């Protein structure tokens, strides 16, 4: 394939992946444009068409030579486990169609695609920006008891905010005047989204942003390959984190009171205060964790099968992907998936170039913190993209060591 034609195809693949990551937000925007509720819309069409597009383009460029054998083995294992659960235990909560989209396809994409990291961040920033024209519906609090937006919307619009912060951190200073103007325009839109999330959204996205800031401050890219720790900042962060953890609710209460006197109100803080008054600032997470742990103890080796938490407890999912892995697949699945993932993540961190370093932070921040406090493991496509990226060996187009 000619180099110019190949570069256009990689550009399309990169934009398609950015769209895939943003689909939940795009669906909310389309619903707002057409007057549909958040649960309606076009997600099935958007996900299926986007995945087909990614597959066709990626396989057209590279064929199957980029496929990681370990990824294929894992996918075979996931499918076998799903159908074993379906036929011998009970129908999983997640349908096979959703399982193929949110788990299998998301996990496979980084092994067949190749992306331009700078363009990926830029596309993630830009794609949801049209939502600024429909903010009254996109961030609607109608029907909410405490005048808050949904968790889905909170996490969906957190993604372009994270991409914006990372683009400024890594790329903005190298852009020309024209590109800087474009970046500033879309950054303003995403900062407005950030204000809406903080004012009316869930607490999880705020935690994701804190993780992002900590990651950028504490970790830095080495001149050649690998990641190092800024020891001074790390030494400062340890006692700070210990202090905040010890007096967390008191600090939140004090900050919220000061902001209230200034006429400002942010739901990410208000909710902690409300939940503290109700006696459970975790909003039921602690209770769910206890039920999950009891289920894990009940079947510690092989678990209860794919997505069986609701069938067994009446609660939709454990709200923690590590606990869900242990509940659904026991120590067997934990050892097969999570331990190799952790080892590969450490190795990738030790040997990564700049673009890989950026993707580690991006995919980790938009998936892992949220998956530790909410979301069904098998419906969390961003988490499975992160897992797939950790196993991939050819996902990054330009392996620049530094900038």
GROMACS .gro file of C-alpha atoms in nm, residues 8-387:
model
  380
    8UNK     CA    1  -0.484   0.837   0.553
    9UNK     CA    2  -0.608   0.496   0.663
   10UNK     CA    3  -0.424   0.520   0.996
   11UNK     CA    4  -0.577   0.865   1.043
   12UNK     CA    5  -0.924   0.716   0.994
   13UNK     CA    6  -0.849   0.429   1.234
   14UNK     CA    7  -0.730   0.678   1.498
   15UNK     CA    8  -1.044   0.891   1.463
   16UNK     CA    9  -1.261   0.577   1.469
   17UNK     CA   10  -1.102   0.467   1.797
   18UNK     CA   11  -1.154   0.814   1.945
   19UNK     CA   12  -1.517   0.788   1.838
   20UNK     CA   13  -1.543   0.442   1.998
   21UNK     CA   14  -1.415   0.580   2.328
   22UNK     CA   15  -1.663   0.870   2.304
   23UNK     CA   16  -1.973   0.678   2.193
   24UNK     CA   17  -2.157   0.705   2.524
   25UNK     CA   18  -2.118   1.082   2.510
   26UNK     CA   19  -2.214   1.094   2.142
   27UNK     CA   20  -2.527   0.891   2.216
   28UNK     CA   21  -2.628   1.138   2.489
   29UNK     CA   22  -2.573   1.429   2.248
   30UNK     CA   23  -2.780   1.265   1.973
   31UNK     CA   24  -3.054   1.199   2.226
   32UNK     CA   25  -3.043   1.564   2.334
   33UNK     CA   26  -3.063   1.680   1.972
   34UNK     CA   27  -3.363   1.458   1.896
   35UNK     CA   28  -3.541   1.486   2.231
   36UNK     CA   29  -3.477   1.126   2.334
   37UNK     CA   30  -3.391   1.012   2.686
   38UNK     CA   31  -3.042   0.899   2.777
   39UNK     CA   32  -3.122   0.527   2.766
   40UNK     CA   33  -3.263   0.556   2.415
   41UNK     CA   34  -3.065   0.664   2.115
   42UNK     CA   35  -2.830   0.489   1.885
   43UNK     CA   36  -2.566   0.309   2.093
   44UNK     CA   37  -2.618  -0.031   1.931
   45UNK     CA   38  -2.586   0.114   1.581
   46UNK     CA   39  -2.293   0.337   1.676
   47UNK     CA   40  -2.093   0.060   1.844
   48UNK     CA   41  -2.155  -0.207   1.581
   49UNK     CA   42  -2.084   0.019   1.281
   50UNK     CA   43  -1.777   0.168   1.448
   51UNK     CA   44  -1.629  -0.172   1.533
   52UNK     CA   45  -1.688  -0.305   1.180
   53UNK     CA   46  -1.520   0.009   1.043
   54UNK     CA   47  -1.219  -0.040   1.274
   55UNK     CA   48  -1.188  -0.408   1.191
   56UNK     CA   49  -1.213  -0.360   0.814
   57UNK     CA   50  -0.960  -0.076   0.801
   58UNK     CA   51  -0.711  -0.237   1.041
   59UNK     CA   52  -0.722  -0.576   0.875
   60UNK     CA   53  -0.700  -0.408   0.533
   61UNK     CA   54  -0.371  -0.242   0.631
   62UNK     CA   55  -0.204  -0.510   0.840
   63UNK     CA   56  -0.396  -0.834   0.786
   64UNK     CA   57  -0.363  -1.060   1.087
   65UNK     CA   58   0.013  -1.026   1.138
   66UNK     CA   59  -0.029  -0.790   1.435
   67UNK     CA   60  -0.257  -1.026   1.625
   68UNK     CA   61  -0.112  -1.118   1.961
   69UNK     CA   62  -0.145  -1.491   2.024
   70UNK     CA   63  -0.203  -1.433   2.395
   71UNK     CA   64  -0.493  -1.201   2.314
   72UNK     CA   65  -0.651  -1.468   2.093
   73UNK     CA   66  -0.610  -1.723   2.373
   74UNK     CA   67  -0.773  -1.487   2.621
   75UNK     CA   68  -1.062  -1.414   2.386
   76UNK     CA   69  -1.117  -1.786   2.334
   77UNK     CA   70  -1.116  -1.834   2.710
   78UNK     CA   71  -1.364  -1.547   2.767
   79UNK     CA   72  -1.604  -1.685   2.506
   80UNK     CA   73  -1.577  -2.041   2.637
   81UNK     CA   74  -1.642  -1.916   2.989
   82UNK     CA   75  -1.939  -1.709   2.875
   83UNK     CA   76  -2.107  -2.001   2.700
   84UNK     CA   77  -2.027  -2.237   2.986
   85UNK     CA   78  -2.204  -1.992   3.219
   86UNK     CA   79  -2.497  -1.957   2.980
   87UNK     CA   80  -2.559  -2.329   2.932
   88UNK     CA   81  -2.452  -2.478   3.265
   89UNK     CA   82  -2.508  -2.209   3.528
   90UNK     CA   83  -2.754  -1.935   3.432
   91UNK     CA   84  -2.810  -1.672   3.161
   92UNK     CA   85  -2.553  -1.392   3.215
   93UNK     CA   86  -2.682  -1.042   3.277
   94UNK     CA   87  -2.489  -0.917   2.973
   95UNK     CA   88  -2.617  -1.043   2.637
   96UNK     CA   89  -2.380  -1.210   2.393
   97UNK     CA   90  -2.410  -0.907   2.160
   98UNK     CA   91  -2.300  -0.665   2.431
   99UNK     CA   92  -2.032  -0.909   2.547
  100UNK     CA   93  -1.888  -0.920   2.194
  101UNK     CA   94  -1.890  -0.540   2.170
  102UNK     CA   95  -1.790  -0.415   2.515
  103UNK     CA   96  -1.553  -0.696   2.617
  104UNK     CA   97  -1.425  -0.898   2.320
  105UNK     CA   98  -1.400  -0.624   2.057
  106UNK     CA   99  -1.267  -0.363   2.297
  107UNK     CA  100  -0.999  -0.608   2.416
  108UNK     CA  101  -0.905  -0.701   2.057
  109UNK     CA  102  -0.886  -0.354   1.899
  110UNK     CA  103  -0.537  -0.259   2.030
  111UNK     CA  104  -0.395  -0.578   1.879
  112UNK     CA  105  -0.522  -0.511   1.526
  113UNK     CA  106  -0.519  -0.131   1.507
  114UNK     CA  107  -0.238   0.123   1.498
  115UNK     CA  108  -0.296   0.482   1.607
  116UNK     CA  109  -0.134   0.824   1.610
  117UNK     CA  110  -0.140   0.919   1.980
  118UNK     CA  111  -0.140   1.297   1.933
  119UNK     CA  112  -0.428   1.276   1.686
  120UNK     CA  113  -0.611   1.036   1.919
  121UNK     CA  114  -0.604   1.288   2.204
  122UNK     CA  115  -0.711   1.569   1.972
  123UNK     CA  116  -0.999   1.365   1.827
  124UNK     CA  117  -1.120   1.261   2.174
  125UNK     CA  118  -1.123   1.631   2.266
  126UNK     CA  119  -1.315   1.742   1.958
  127UNK     CA  120  -1.576   1.472   1.889
  128UNK     CA  121  -1.815   1.548   2.181
  129UNK     CA  122  -1.779   1.926   2.145
  130UNK     CA  123  -2.103   1.963   1.948
  131UNK     CA  124  -2.277   1.885   2.277
  132UNK     CA  125  -2.207   2.243   2.388
  133UNK     CA  126  -2.502   2.355   2.173
  134UNK     CA  127  -2.739   2.124   2.363
  135UNK     CA  128  -2.613   2.159   2.718
  136UNK     CA  129  -2.956   2.207   2.875
  137UNK     CA  130  -3.050   1.856   2.758
  138UNK     CA  131  -2.707   1.692   2.768
  139UNK     CA  132  -2.661   1.791   3.132
  140UNK     CA  133  -3.027   1.780   3.226
  141UNK     CA  134  -3.111   1.724   3.594
  142UNK     CA  135  -3.479   1.667   3.522
  143UNK     CA  136  -3.620   1.381   3.728
  144UNK     CA  137  -3.320   1.376   3.962
  145UNK     CA  138  -3.397   1.392   4.333
  146UNK     CA  139  -3.090   1.604   4.412
  147UNK     CA  140  -3.069   1.790   4.079
  148UNK     CA  141  -2.774   1.592   3.948
  149UNK     CA  142  -2.683   1.454   3.608
  150UNK     CA  143  -2.651   1.081   3.549
  151UNK     CA  144  -2.339   0.878   3.622
  152UNK     CA  145  -2.323   0.782   3.253
  153UNK     CA  146  -2.309   1.146   3.144
  154UNK     CA  147  -2.056   1.229   3.415
  155UNK     CA  148  -1.810   0.963   3.302
  156UNK     CA  149  -1.878   1.017   2.931
  157UNK     CA  150  -1.784   1.386   2.935
  158UNK     CA  151  -1.498   1.329   3.176
  159UNK     CA  152  -1.313   1.155   2.889
  160UNK     CA  153  -1.264   1.461   2.662
  161UNK     CA  154  -1.169   1.665   2.970
  162UNK     CA  155  -0.888   1.416   3.049
  163UNK     CA  156  -0.774   1.422   2.685
  164UNK     CA  157  -0.769   1.803   2.691
  165UNK     CA  158  -0.551   1.822   3.002
  166UNK     CA  159  -0.312   1.563   2.859
  167UNK     CA  160  -0.289   1.738   2.521
  168UNK     CA  161  -0.189   2.062   2.695
  169UNK     CA  162   0.060   1.879   2.913
  170UNK     CA  163   0.237   1.694   2.631
  171UNK     CA  164   0.169   1.856   2.292
  172UNK     CA  165   0.037   2.213   2.306
  173UNK     CA  166   0.372   2.390   2.335
  174UNK     CA  167   0.494   2.226   2.012
  175UNK     CA  168   0.194   2.340   1.804
  176UNK     CA  169   0.187   2.630   1.563
  177UNK     CA  170  -0.041   2.933   1.601
  178UNK     CA  171  -0.321   2.785   1.389
  179UNK     CA  172  -0.331   2.455   1.580
  180UNK     CA  173  -0.304   2.632   1.915
  181UNK     CA  174  -0.609   2.841   1.825
  182UNK     CA  175  -0.809   2.528   1.748
  183UNK     CA  176  -0.692   2.359   2.069
  184UNK     CA  177  -0.784   2.663   2.279
  185UNK     CA  178  -1.135   2.672   2.129
  186UNK     CA  179  -1.213   2.309   2.203
  187UNK     CA  180  -1.038   2.328   2.540
  188UNK     CA  181  -1.279   2.603   2.644
  189UNK     CA  182  -1.571   2.378   2.552
  190UNK     CA  183  -1.429   2.089   2.752
  191UNK     CA  184  -1.359   2.313   3.051
  192UNK     CA  185  -1.728   2.406   3.041
  193UNK     CA  186  -1.807   2.033   3.043
  194UNK     CA  187  -1.577   2.002   3.346
  195UNK     CA  188  -1.769   2.276   3.526
  196UNK     CA  189  -2.097   2.093   3.457
  197UNK     CA  190  -1.954   1.763   3.581
  198UNK     CA  191  -1.822   1.916   3.902
  199UNK     CA  192  -2.143   2.112   3.960
  200UNK     CA  193  -2.398   1.840   3.888
  201UNK     CA  194  -2.212   1.514   3.825
  202UNK     CA  195  -2.099   1.204   4.012
  203UNK     CA  196  -1.797   1.184   4.239
  204UNK     CA  197  -1.615   0.920   4.033
  205UNK     CA  198  -1.504   1.148   3.746
  206UNK     CA  199  -1.361   1.394   3.998
  207UNK     CA  200  -1.154   1.108   4.143
  208UNK     CA  201  -1.035   1.022   3.790
  209UNK     CA  202  -0.912   1.379   3.742
  210UNK     CA  203  -0.728   1.369   4.075
  211UNK     CA  204  -0.558   1.045   3.966
  212UNK     CA  205  -0.460   1.216   3.639
  213UNK     CA  206  -0.303   1.511   3.818
  214UNK     CA  207  -0.117   1.283   4.060
  215UNK     CA  208   0.009   1.068   3.772
  216UNK     CA  209   0.139   1.367   3.577
  217UNK     CA  210   0.308   1.516   3.883
  218UNK     CA  211   0.463   1.200   4.030
  219UNK     CA  212   0.563   1.006   3.718
  220UNK     CA  213   0.780   1.132   3.435
  221UNK     CA  214   0.912   0.986   3.114
  222UNK     CA  215   1.282   0.905   3.107
  223UNK     CA  216   1.496   1.047   2.824
  224UNK     CA  217   1.519   0.714   2.647
  225UNK     CA  218   1.267   0.451   2.753
  226UNK     CA  219   1.074   0.385   3.071
  227UNK     CA  220   0.908   0.582   3.349
  228UNK     CA  221   1.068   0.723   3.660
  229UNK     CA  222   0.927   0.863   3.984
  230UNK     CA  223   0.980   1.223   4.090
  231UNK     CA  224   1.110   1.140   4.436
  232UNK     CA  225   1.058   1.487   4.584
  233UNK     CA  226   0.695   1.501   4.478
  234UNK     CA  227   0.645   1.141   4.584
  235UNK     CA  228   0.784   1.219   4.930
  236UNK     CA  229   0.547   1.515   4.958
  237UNK     CA  230   0.247   1.315   4.836
  238UNK     CA  231   0.279   1.030   5.089
  239UNK     CA  232   0.212   1.235   5.406
  240UNK     CA  233  -0.040   1.448   5.216
  241UNK     CA  234  -0.241   1.143   5.109
  242UNK     CA  235  -0.222   0.997   5.461
  243UNK     CA  236  -0.346   1.326   5.611
  244UNK     CA  237  -0.629   1.363   5.359
  245UNK     CA  238  -0.733   0.999   5.404
  246UNK     CA  239  -0.744   1.039   5.782
  247UNK     CA  240  -0.949   1.359   5.781
  248UNK     CA  241  -1.115   1.318   5.441
  249UNK     CA  242  -1.478   1.390   5.532
  250UNK     CA  243  -1.385   1.677   5.762
  251UNK     CA  244  -1.178   1.835   5.484
  252UNK     CA  245  -1.460   1.791   5.233
  253UNK     CA  246  -1.712   1.940   5.477
  254UNK     CA  247  -1.488   2.243   5.541
  255UNK     CA  248  -1.419   2.307   5.171
  256UNK     CA  249  -1.788   2.272   5.089
  257UNK     CA  250  -1.879   2.520   5.363
  258UNK     CA  251  -1.624   2.775   5.237
  259UNK     CA  252  -1.746   2.741   4.879
  260UNK     CA  253  -2.105   2.778   4.999
  261UNK     CA  254  -2.019   3.109   5.163
  262UNK     CA  255  -1.877   3.221   4.827
  263UNK     CA  256  -2.202   3.122   4.656
  264UNK     CA  257  -2.054   2.816   4.483
  265UNK     CA  258  -2.196   2.465   4.487
  266UNK     CA  259  -2.041   2.147   4.347
  267UNK     CA  260  -2.225   1.819   4.362
  268UNK     CA  261  -1.901   1.621   4.395
  269UNK     CA  262  -1.866   1.783   4.739
  270UNK     CA  263  -2.235   1.820   4.826
  271UNK     CA  264  -2.290   1.446   4.782
  272UNK     CA  265  -2.024   1.358   5.039
  273UNK     CA  266  -2.197   1.591   5.286
  274UNK     CA  267  -2.543   1.446   5.209
  275UNK     CA  268  -2.419   1.087   5.235
  276UNK     CA  269  -2.237   1.165   5.560
  277UNK     CA  270  -2.562   1.299   5.703
  278UNK     CA  271  -2.738   0.978   5.598
  279UNK     CA  272  -2.469   0.770   5.768
  280UNK     CA  273  -2.314   0.614   5.456
  281UNK     CA  274  -2.084   0.834   5.249
  282UNK     CA  275  -2.006   0.537   5.019
  283UNK     CA  276  -2.366   0.542   4.890
  284UNK     CA  277  -2.413   0.169   4.955
  285UNK     CA  278  -2.073   0.059   4.818
  286UNK     CA  279  -1.961  -0.076   5.156
  287UNK     CA  280  -2.275  -0.290   5.186
  288UNK     CA  281  -2.233  -0.419   4.829
  289UNK     CA  282  -1.867  -0.501   4.896
  290UNK     CA  283  -1.962  -0.711   5.199
  291UNK     CA  284  -2.214  -0.909   4.991
  292UNK     CA  285  -1.953  -0.953   4.718
  293UNK     CA  286  -1.691  -1.077   4.963
  294UNK     CA  287  -1.939  -1.328   5.107
  295UNK     CA  288  -2.002  -1.455   4.752
  296UNK     CA  289  -1.629  -1.480   4.683
  297UNK     CA  290  -1.577  -1.684   5.000
  298UNK     CA  291  -1.868  -1.906   4.897
  299UNK     CA  292  -1.695  -2.000   4.570
  300UNK     CA  293  -1.332  -1.882   4.588
  301UNK     CA  294  -1.169  -2.091   4.316
  302UNK     CA  295  -1.391  -2.072   4.005
  303UNK     CA  296  -1.644  -1.809   4.109
  304UNK     CA  297  -2.010  -1.796   4.006
  305UNK     CA  298  -1.986  -1.747   3.629
  306UNK     CA  299  -1.998  -1.450   3.393
  307UNK     CA  300  -2.210  -1.157   3.519
  308UNK     CA  301  -2.415  -1.355   3.772
  309UNK     CA  302  -2.416  -1.099   4.055
  310UNK     CA  303  -2.767  -0.969   3.985
  311UNK     CA  304  -2.904  -1.322   3.939
  312UNK     CA  305  -2.765  -1.421   4.280
  313UNK     CA  306  -2.810  -1.103   4.487
  314UNK     CA  307  -3.060  -0.877   4.310
  315UNK     CA  308  -2.791  -0.605   4.289
  316UNK     CA  309  -2.678  -0.522   3.936
  317UNK     CA  310  -2.300  -0.558   3.985
  318UNK     CA  311  -2.033  -0.528   4.258
  319UNK     CA  312  -1.922  -0.174   4.160
  320UNK     CA  313  -1.558  -0.281   4.171
  321UNK     CA  314  -1.396  -0.465   3.880
  322UNK     CA  315  -1.141  -0.650   4.097
  323UNK     CA  316  -1.413  -0.781   4.328
  324UNK     CA  317  -1.625  -0.869   4.024
  325UNK     CA  318  -1.338  -1.067   3.870
  326UNK     CA  319  -1.305  -1.262   4.195
  327UNK     CA  320  -1.682  -1.307   4.227
  328UNK     CA  321  -1.739  -1.410   3.865
  329UNK     CA  322  -1.426  -1.616   3.808
  330UNK     CA  323  -1.264  -1.671   4.145
  331UNK     CA  324  -0.893  -1.699   4.202
  332UNK     CA  325  -0.864  -1.885   3.871
  333UNK     CA  326  -0.964  -1.581   3.665
  334UNK     CA  327  -0.772  -1.346   3.895
  335UNK     CA  328  -0.451  -1.543   3.835
  336UNK     CA  329  -0.513  -1.591   3.463
  337UNK     CA  330  -0.597  -1.227   3.383
  338UNK     CA  331  -0.505  -0.974   3.652
  339UNK     CA  332  -0.161  -1.101   3.754
  340UNK     CA  333  -0.031  -1.119   3.393
  341UNK     CA  334  -0.186  -0.775   3.331
  342UNK     CA  335  -0.003  -0.628   3.627
  343UNK     CA  336   0.327  -0.786   3.520
  344UNK     CA  337   0.286  -0.659   3.163
  345UNK     CA  338   0.187  -0.312   3.285
  346UNK     CA  339   0.505  -0.292   3.495
  347UNK     CA  340   0.717  -0.414   3.202
  348UNK     CA  341   0.550  -0.172   2.961
  349UNK     CA  342   0.617   0.109   3.208
  350UNK     CA  343   0.983   0.012   3.230
  351UNK     CA  344   1.030  -0.002   2.852
  352UNK     CA  345   0.777   0.245   2.712
  353UNK     CA  346   0.853   0.529   2.473
  354UNK     CA  347   0.678   0.866   2.500
  355UNK     CA  348   0.363   0.780   2.302
  356UNK     CA  349   0.316   0.457   2.497
  357UNK     CA  350   0.366   0.645   2.824
  358UNK     CA  351   0.091   0.890   2.724
  359UNK     CA  352  -0.147   0.605   2.639
  360UNK     CA  353  -0.076   0.428   2.969
  361UNK     CA  354  -0.188   0.738   3.158
  362UNK     CA  355  -0.484   0.811   2.927
  363UNK     CA  356  -0.635   0.463   2.926
  364UNK     CA  357  -0.566   0.405   3.295
  365UNK     CA  358  -0.727   0.731   3.407
  366UNK     CA  359  -1.042   0.702   3.193
  367UNK     CA  360  -1.104   0.341   3.298
  368UNK     CA  361  -0.948   0.206   3.618
  369UNK     CA  362  -1.048   0.462   3.887
  370UNK     CA  363  -1.410   0.459   3.770
  371UNK     CA  364  -1.413   0.079   3.743
  372UNK     CA  365  -1.304   0.055   4.107
  373UNK     CA  366  -1.617   0.233   4.229
  374UNK     CA  367  -1.882   0.174   3.961
  375UNK     CA  368  -1.966   0.013   3.626
  376UNK     CA  369  -2.017  -0.349   3.529
  377UNK     CA  370  -1.685  -0.513   3.434
  378UNK     CA  371  -1.831  -0.667   3.119
  379UNK     CA  372  -1.994  -0.344   2.998
  380UNK     CA  373  -1.688  -0.125   3.051
  381UNK     CA  374  -1.538  -0.095   2.703
  382UNK     CA  375  -1.276   0.163   2.808
  383UNK     CA  376  -1.140  -0.078   3.071
  384UNK     CA  377  -1.110  -0.358   2.816
  385UNK     CA  378  -0.936  -0.125   2.568
  386UNK     CA  379  -0.685  -0.053   2.847
  387UNK     CA  380  -0.639  -0.427   2.910
   0.00000   0.00000   0.00000
